[in-house]
PDB file of C-alpha atoms and ligand atoms in Angstrom:
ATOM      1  CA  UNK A 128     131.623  87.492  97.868  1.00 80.00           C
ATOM      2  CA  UNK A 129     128.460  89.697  98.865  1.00 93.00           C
ATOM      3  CA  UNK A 130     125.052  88.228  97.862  1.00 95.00           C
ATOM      4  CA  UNK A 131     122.993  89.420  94.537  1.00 98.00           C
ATOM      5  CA  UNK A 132     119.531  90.251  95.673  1.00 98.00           C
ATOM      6  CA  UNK A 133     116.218  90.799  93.968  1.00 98.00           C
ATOM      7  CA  UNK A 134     113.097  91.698  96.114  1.00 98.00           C
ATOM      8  CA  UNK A 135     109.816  92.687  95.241  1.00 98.00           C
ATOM      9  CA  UNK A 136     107.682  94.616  97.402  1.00 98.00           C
ATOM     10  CA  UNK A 137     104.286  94.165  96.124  1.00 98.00           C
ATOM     11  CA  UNK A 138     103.040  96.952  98.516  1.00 98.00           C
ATOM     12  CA  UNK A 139      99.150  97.111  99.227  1.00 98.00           C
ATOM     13  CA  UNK A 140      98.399  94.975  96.100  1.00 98.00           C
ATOM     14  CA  UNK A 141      96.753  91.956  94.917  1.00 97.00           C
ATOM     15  CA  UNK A 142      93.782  90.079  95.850  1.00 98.00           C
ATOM     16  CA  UNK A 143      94.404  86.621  97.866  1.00 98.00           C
ATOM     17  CA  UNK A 144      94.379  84.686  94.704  1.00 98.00           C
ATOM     18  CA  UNK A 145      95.903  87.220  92.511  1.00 98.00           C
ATOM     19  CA  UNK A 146      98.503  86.550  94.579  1.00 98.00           C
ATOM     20  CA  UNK A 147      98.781  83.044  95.114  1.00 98.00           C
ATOM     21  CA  UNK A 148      98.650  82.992  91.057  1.00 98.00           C
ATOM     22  CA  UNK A 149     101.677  85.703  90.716  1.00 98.00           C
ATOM     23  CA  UNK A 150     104.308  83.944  93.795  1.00 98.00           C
ATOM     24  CA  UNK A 151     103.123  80.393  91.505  1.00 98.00           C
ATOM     25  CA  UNK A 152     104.343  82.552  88.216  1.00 98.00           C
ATOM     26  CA  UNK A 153     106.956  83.470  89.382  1.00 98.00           C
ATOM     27  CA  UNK A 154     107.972  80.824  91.124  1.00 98.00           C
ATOM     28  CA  UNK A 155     107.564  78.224  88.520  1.00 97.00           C
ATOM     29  CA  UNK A 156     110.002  80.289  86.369  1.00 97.00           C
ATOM     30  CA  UNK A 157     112.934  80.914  88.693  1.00 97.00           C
ATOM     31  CA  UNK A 158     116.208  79.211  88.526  1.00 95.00           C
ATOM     32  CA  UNK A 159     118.629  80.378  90.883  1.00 93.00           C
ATOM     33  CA  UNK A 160     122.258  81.792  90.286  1.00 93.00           C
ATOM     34  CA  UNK A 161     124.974  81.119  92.267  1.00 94.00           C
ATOM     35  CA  UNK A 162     125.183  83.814  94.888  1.00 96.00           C
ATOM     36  CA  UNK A 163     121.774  85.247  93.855  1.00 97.00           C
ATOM     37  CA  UNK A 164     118.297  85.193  95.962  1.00 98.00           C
ATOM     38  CA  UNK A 165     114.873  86.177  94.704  1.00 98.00           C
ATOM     39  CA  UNK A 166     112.303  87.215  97.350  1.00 98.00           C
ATOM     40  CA  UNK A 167     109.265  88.069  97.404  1.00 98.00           C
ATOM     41  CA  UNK A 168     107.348  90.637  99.762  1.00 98.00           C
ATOM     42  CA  UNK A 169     103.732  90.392  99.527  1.00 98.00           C
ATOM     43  CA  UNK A 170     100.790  91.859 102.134  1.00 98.00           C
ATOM     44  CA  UNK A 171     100.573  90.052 105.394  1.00 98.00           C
ATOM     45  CA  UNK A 172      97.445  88.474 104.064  1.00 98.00           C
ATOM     46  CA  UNK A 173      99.477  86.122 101.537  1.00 98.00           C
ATOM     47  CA  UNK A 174     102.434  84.873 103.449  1.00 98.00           C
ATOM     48  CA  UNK A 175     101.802  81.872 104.727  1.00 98.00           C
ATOM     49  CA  UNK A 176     100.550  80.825 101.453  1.00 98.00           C
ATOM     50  CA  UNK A 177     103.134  82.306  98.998  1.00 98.00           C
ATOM     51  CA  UNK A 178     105.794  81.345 101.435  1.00 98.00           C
ATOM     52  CA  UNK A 179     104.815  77.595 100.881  1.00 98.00           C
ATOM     53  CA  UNK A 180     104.366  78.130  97.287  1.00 98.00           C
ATOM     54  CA  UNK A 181     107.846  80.150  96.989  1.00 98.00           C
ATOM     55  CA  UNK A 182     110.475  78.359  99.370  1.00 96.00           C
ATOM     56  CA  UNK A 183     109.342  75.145  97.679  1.00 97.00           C
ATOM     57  CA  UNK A 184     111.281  76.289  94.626  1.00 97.00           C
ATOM     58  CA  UNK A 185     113.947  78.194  96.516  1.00 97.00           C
ATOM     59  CA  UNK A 186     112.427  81.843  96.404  1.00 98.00           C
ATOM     60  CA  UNK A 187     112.964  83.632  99.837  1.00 98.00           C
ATOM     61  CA  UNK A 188     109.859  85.813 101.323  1.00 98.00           C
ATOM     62  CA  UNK A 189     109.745  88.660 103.186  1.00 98.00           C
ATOM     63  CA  UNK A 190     107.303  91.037 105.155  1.00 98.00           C
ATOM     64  CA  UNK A 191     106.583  94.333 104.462  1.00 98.00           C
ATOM     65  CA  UNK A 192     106.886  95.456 108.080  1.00 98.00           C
ATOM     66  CA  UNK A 193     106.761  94.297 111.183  1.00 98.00           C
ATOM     67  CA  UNK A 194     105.752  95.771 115.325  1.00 98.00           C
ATOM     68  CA  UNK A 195     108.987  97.165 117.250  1.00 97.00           C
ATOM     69  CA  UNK A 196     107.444  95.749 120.433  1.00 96.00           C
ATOM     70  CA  UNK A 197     107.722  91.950 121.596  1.00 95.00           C
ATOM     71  CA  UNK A 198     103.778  91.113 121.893  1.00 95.00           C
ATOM     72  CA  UNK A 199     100.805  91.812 123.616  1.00 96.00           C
ATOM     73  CA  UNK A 200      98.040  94.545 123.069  1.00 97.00           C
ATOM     74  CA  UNK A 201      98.751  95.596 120.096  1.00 97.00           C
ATOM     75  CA  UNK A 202      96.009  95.353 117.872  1.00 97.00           C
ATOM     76  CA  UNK A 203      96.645  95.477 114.179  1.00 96.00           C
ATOM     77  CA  UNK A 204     100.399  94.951 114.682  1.00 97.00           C
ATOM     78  CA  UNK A 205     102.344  91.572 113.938  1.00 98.00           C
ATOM     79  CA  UNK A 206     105.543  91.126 115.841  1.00 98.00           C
ATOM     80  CA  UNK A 207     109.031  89.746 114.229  1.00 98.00           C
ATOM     81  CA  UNK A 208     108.514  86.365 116.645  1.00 98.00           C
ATOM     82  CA  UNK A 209     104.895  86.097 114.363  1.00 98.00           C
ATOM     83  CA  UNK A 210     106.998  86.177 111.284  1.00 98.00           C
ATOM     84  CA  UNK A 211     109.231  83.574 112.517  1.00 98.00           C
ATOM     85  CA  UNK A 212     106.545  81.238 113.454  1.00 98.00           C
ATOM     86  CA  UNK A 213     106.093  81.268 109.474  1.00 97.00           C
ATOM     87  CA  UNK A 214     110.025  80.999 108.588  1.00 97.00           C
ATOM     88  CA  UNK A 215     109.916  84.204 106.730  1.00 98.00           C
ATOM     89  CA  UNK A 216     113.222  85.193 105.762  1.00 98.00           C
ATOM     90  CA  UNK A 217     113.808  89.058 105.076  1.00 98.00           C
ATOM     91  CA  UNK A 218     111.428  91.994 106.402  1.00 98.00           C
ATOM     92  CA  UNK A 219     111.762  95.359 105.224  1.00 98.00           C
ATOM     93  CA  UNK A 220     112.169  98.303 107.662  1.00 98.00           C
ATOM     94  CA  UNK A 221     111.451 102.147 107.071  1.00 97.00           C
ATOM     95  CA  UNK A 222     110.594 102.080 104.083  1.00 98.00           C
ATOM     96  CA  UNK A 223     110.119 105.612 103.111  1.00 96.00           C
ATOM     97  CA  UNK A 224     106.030 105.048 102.482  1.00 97.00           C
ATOM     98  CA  UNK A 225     106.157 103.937 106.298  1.00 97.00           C
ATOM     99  CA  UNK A 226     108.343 107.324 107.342  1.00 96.00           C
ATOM    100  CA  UNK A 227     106.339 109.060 105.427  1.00 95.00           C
ATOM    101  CA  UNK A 228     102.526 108.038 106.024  1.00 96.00           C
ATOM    102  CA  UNK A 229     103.181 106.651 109.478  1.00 96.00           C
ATOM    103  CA  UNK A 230     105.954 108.561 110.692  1.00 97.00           C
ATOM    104  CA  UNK A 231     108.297 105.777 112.071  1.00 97.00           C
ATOM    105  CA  UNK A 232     110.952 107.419 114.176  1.00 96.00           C
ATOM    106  CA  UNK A 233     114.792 106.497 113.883  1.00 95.00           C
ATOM    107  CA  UNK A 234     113.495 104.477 118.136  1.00 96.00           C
ATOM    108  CA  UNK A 235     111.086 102.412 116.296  1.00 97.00           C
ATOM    109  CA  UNK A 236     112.836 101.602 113.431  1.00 98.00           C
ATOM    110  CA  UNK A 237     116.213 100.364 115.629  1.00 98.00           C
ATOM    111  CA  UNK A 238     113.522  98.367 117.835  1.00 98.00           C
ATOM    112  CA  UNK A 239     111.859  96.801 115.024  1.00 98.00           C
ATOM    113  CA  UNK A 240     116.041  95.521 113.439  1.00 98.00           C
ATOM    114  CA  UNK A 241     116.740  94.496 117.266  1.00 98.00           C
ATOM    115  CA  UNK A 242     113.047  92.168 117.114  1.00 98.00           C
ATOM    116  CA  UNK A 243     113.922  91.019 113.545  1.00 98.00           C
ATOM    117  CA  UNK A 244     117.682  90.133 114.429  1.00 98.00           C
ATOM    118  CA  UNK A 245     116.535  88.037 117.962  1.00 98.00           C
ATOM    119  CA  UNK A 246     114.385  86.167 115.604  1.00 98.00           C
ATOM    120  CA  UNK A 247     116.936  85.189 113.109  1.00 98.00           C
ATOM    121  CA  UNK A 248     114.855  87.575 110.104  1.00 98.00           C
ATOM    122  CA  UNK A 249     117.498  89.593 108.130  1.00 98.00           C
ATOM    123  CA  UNK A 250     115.950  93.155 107.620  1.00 98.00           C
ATOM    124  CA  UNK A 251     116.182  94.971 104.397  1.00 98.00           C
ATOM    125  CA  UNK A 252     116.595  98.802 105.919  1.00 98.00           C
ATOM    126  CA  UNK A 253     115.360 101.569 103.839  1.00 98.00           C
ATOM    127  CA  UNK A 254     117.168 105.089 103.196  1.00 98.00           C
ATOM    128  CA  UNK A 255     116.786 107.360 100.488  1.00 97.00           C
ATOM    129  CA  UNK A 256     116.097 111.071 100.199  1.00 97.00           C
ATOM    130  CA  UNK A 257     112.922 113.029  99.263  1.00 94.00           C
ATOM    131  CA  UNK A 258     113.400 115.498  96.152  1.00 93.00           C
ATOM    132  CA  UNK A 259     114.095 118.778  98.388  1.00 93.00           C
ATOM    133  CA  UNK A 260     117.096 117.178  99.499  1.00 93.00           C
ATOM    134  CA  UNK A 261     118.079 116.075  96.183  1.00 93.00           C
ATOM    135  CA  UNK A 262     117.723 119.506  94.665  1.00 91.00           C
ATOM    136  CA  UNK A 263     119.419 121.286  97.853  1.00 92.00           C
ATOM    137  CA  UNK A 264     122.322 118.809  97.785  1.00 92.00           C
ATOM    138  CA  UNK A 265     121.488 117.329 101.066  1.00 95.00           C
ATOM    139  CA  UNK A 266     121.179 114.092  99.897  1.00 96.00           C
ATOM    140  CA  UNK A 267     124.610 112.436 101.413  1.00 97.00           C
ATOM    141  CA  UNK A 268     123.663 114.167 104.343  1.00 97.00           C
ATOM    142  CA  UNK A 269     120.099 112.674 104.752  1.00 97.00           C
ATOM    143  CA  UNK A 270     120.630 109.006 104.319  1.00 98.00           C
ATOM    144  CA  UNK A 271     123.715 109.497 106.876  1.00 97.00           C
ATOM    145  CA  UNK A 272     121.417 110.559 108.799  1.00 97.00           C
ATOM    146  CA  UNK A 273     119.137 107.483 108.585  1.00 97.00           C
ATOM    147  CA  UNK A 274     121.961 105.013 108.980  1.00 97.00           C
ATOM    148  CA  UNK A 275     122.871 105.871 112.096  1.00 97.00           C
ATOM    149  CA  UNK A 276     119.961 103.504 113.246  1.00 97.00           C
ATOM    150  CA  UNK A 277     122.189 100.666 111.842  1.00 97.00           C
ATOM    151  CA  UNK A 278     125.885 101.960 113.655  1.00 96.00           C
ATOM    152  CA  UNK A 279     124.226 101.065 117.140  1.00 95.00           C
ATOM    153  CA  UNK A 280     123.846  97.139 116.033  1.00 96.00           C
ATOM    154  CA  UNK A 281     126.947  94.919 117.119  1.00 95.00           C
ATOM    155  CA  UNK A 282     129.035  94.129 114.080  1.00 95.00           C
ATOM    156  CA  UNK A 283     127.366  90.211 114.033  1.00 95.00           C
ATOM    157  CA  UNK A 284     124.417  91.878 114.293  1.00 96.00           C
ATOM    158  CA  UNK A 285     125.297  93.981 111.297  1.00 96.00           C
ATOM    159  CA  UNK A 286     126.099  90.849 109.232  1.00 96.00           C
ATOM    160  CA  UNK A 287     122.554  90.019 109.136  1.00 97.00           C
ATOM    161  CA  UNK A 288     121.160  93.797 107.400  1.00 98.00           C
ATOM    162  CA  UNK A 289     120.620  94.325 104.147  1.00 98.00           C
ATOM    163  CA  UNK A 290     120.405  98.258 103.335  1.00 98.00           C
ATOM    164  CA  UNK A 291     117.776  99.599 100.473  1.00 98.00           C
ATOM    165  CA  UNK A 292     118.570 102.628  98.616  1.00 98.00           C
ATOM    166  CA  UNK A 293     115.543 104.589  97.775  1.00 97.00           C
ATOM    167  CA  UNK A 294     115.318 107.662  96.523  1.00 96.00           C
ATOM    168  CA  UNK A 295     111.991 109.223  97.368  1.00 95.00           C
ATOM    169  CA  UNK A 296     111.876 110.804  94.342  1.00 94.00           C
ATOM    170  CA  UNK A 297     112.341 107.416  91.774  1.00 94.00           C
ATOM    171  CA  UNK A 298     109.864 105.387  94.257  1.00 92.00           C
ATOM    172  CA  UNK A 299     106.765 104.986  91.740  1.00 87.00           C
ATOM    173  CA  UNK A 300     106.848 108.228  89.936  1.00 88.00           C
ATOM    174  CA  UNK A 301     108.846 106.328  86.110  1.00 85.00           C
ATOM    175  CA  UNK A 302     112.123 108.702  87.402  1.00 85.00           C
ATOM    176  CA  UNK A 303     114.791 106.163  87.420  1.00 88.00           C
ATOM    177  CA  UNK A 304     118.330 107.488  89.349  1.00 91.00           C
ATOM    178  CA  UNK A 305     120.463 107.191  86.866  1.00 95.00           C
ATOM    179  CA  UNK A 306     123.419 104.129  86.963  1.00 96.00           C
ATOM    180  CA  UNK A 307     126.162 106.997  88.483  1.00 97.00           C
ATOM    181  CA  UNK A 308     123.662 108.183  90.748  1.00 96.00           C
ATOM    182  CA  UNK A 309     123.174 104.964  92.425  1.00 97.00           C
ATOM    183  CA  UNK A 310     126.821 104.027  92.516  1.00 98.00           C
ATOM    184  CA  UNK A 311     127.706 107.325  94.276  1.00 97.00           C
ATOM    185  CA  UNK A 312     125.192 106.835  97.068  1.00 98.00           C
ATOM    186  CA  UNK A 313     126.198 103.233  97.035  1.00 98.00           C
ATOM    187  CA  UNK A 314     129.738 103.988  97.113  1.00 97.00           C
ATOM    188  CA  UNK A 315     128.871 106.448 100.036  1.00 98.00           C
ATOM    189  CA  UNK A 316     126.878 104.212 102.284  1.00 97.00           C
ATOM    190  CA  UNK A 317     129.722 101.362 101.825  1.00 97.00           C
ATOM    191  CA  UNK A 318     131.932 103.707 103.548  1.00 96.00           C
ATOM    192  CA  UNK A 319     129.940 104.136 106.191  1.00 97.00           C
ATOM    193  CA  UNK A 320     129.292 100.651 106.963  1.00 96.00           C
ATOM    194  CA  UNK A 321     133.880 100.519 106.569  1.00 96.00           C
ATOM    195  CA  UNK A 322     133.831 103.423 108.926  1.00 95.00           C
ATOM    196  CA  UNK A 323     131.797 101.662 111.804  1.00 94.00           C
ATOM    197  CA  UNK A 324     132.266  98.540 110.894  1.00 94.00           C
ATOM    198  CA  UNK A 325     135.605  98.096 108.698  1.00 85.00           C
ATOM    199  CA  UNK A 326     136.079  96.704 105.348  1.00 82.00           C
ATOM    200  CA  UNK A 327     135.594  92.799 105.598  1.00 84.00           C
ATOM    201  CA  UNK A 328     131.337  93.966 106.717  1.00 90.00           C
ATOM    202  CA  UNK A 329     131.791  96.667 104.004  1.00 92.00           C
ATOM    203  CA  UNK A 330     132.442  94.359 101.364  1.00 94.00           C
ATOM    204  CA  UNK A 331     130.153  91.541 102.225  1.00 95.00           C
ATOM    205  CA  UNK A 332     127.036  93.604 103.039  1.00 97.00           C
ATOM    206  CA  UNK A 333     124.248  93.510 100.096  1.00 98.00           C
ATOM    207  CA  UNK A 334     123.247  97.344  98.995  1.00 98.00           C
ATOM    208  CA  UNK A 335     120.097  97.387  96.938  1.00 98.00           C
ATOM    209  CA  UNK A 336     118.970 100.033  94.418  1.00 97.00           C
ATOM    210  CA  UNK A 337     115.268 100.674  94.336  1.00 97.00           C
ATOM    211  CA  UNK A 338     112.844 103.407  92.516  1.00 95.00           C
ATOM    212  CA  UNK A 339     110.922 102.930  89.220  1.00 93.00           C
ATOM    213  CA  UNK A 340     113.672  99.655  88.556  1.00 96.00           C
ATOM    214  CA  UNK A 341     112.394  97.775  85.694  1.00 96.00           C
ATOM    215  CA  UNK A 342     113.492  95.465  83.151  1.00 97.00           C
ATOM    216  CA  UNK A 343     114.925  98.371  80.655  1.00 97.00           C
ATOM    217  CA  UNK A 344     117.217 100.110  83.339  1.00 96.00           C
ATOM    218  CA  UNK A 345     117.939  96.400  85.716  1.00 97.00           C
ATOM    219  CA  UNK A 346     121.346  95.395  83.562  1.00 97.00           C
ATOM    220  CA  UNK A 347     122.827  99.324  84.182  1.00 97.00           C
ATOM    221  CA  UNK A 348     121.897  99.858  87.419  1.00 97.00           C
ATOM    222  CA  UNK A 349     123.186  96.168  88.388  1.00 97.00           C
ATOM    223  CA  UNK A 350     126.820  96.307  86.516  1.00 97.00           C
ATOM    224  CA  UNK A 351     127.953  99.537  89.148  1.00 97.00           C
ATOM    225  CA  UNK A 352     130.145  98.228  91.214  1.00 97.00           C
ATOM    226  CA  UNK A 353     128.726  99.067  94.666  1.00 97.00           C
ATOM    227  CA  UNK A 354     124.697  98.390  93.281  1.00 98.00           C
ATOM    228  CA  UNK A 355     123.736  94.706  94.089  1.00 98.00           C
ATOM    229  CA  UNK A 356     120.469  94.266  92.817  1.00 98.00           C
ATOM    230  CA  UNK A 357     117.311  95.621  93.399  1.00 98.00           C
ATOM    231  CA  UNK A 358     114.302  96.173  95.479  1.00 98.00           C
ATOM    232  CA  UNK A 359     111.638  96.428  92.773  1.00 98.00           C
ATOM    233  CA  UNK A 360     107.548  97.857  93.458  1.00 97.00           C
ATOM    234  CA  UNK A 361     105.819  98.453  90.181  1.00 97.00           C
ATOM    235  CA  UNK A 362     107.319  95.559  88.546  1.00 98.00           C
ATOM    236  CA  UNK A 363     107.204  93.470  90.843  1.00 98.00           C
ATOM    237  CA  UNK A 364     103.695  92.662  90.109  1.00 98.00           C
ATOM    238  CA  UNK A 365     104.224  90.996  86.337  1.00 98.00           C
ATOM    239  CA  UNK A 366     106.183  87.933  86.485  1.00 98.00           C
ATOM    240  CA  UNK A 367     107.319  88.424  83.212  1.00 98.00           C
ATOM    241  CA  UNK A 368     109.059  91.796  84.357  1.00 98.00           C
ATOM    242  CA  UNK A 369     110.146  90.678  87.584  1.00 98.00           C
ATOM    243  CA  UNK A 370     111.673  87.553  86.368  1.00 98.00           C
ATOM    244  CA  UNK A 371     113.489  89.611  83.618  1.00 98.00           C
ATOM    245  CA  UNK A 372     114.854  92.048  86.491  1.00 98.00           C
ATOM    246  CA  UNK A 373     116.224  89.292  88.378  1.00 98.00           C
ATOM    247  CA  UNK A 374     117.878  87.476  85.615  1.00 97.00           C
ATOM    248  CA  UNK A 375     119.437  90.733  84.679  1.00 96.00           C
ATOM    249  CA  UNK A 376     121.402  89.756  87.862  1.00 95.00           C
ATOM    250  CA  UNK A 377     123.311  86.628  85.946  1.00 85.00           C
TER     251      UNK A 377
HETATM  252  P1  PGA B 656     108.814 101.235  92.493  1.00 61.14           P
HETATM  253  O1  PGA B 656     108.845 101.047  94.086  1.00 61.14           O
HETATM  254  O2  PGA B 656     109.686 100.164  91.890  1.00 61.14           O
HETATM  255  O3  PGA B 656     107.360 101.068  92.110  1.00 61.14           O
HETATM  256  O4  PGA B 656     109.329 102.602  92.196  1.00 61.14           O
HETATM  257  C1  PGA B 656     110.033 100.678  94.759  1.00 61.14           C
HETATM  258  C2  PGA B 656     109.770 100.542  96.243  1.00 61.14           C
HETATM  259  O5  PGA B 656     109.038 101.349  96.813  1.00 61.14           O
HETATM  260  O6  PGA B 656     110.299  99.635  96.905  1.00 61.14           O
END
């Protein structure tokens, strides 16, 4: 049975002690369901601390991004073995903000899944199609497109990934997908993962919805079949709400 997976990406947010104060929030509150995890992915700046705070009640943390290349003269960067050196758990890749703003190519994001993978960090990979492509019908044909990063991994390789879906157009704008809308693209990317990797990696991979998910839409959007949970900005940054969205898991 596949895992049921809330993660909140708190993005470029929150002041060191704002966010000491929300992983404590939330963390106090959590109990865990069986085959559910709760992470939380906060700036660079707060992981060592909200990691202690968080795994000491059983809440997984993640990165928001990490270097494709092993070390060395890279200034600003922070490689995957950095993130291990802090036991962080998950680490998101390609998130459409980073495509977008920073223009990641499909070589850096595979580098950055191979770094994450030799250092035992499962990576959360991001698809999702901007709003042309939603409108012109290319969606299937876009986030095909960015899989193919993922068909080049070995299949224990591929046990490790957990795959986002984000449409570009639901990503902070209050436009949910709606519940069929998600399962379809779910539904589609699980075939892809049975076509490269057959159905026993199908069925046990995690597929998370994300884009303006919040505690009103969580329970329909988590009851499709093929939808998983949730990868969750906005609301990520109330505890109240984010607590709410992960319970709506149980
Ligand atoms: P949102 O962001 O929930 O604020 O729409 C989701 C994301 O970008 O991961």
């Amino acid at each position: 049975m596949r895992n049921k997976i809330v993660a909140g990406n708190w993005k470029m947010n929150m002041g060191f002690d704002e966010g000491v104060n929300l992983a404590k929030a939330v963390s106090e509150r959590y109990t865990k369901a069986k085959n559910t995890e709760l992470i939380i992915i906060p700036p660079y700046l707060h992981l060592s601390e909200v990691s202690r705070i968080a795994k000491a009640k059983g809440v997984k943390v993640g990165a928001q991004n990490c270097y494709h290349k092993e070390n060395g003269a890279h200034t600003g960067e922070i490689s995957a073995a950095q993130l291990a050196s802090l036991k962080i758990d998950y680490c998101l890749v390609g998130h459409s903000e980073r495509r977008e703003h920073f223009k990641e190519t499909n070589a850096e994001l595979f580098g950055k899944v191979k770094m994450l993978l030799k250092e035992g960090i499962r990576p959360i990979f991001c698809c999702g199609e901007p709003l042309e492509d939603r409108k012109s019908e290319l969606y299937f044909k876009t986030v095909g497109e960015q899989l193919k990063v993922l068909w080049e991994l070995t299949p224990e390789e591929f046990d490790s990934v957990v795959i986002a879906y984000e449409p570009v157009w639901a990503i902070g704008t209050g436009e949910t997908a709606t519940a069929q809308q998600a399962q379809e693209m779910h539904e589609f990317i699980r075939a892809l993962i049975n076509e490269h990797y057959r159905k026993k990696r199908s069925e046990s991979c995690s597929i998370l919805y994300g884009g303006s998910c919040k505690p009103e839409n969580a329970e329909e959007l988590f009851s499709q079949k093929d939808v998983d949970g949730g990868l969750i900005g906005g609301a990520s940054l109330n505890s109240d709400n984010f607590i709410a969205i992960y319970n709506s898991l149980k």
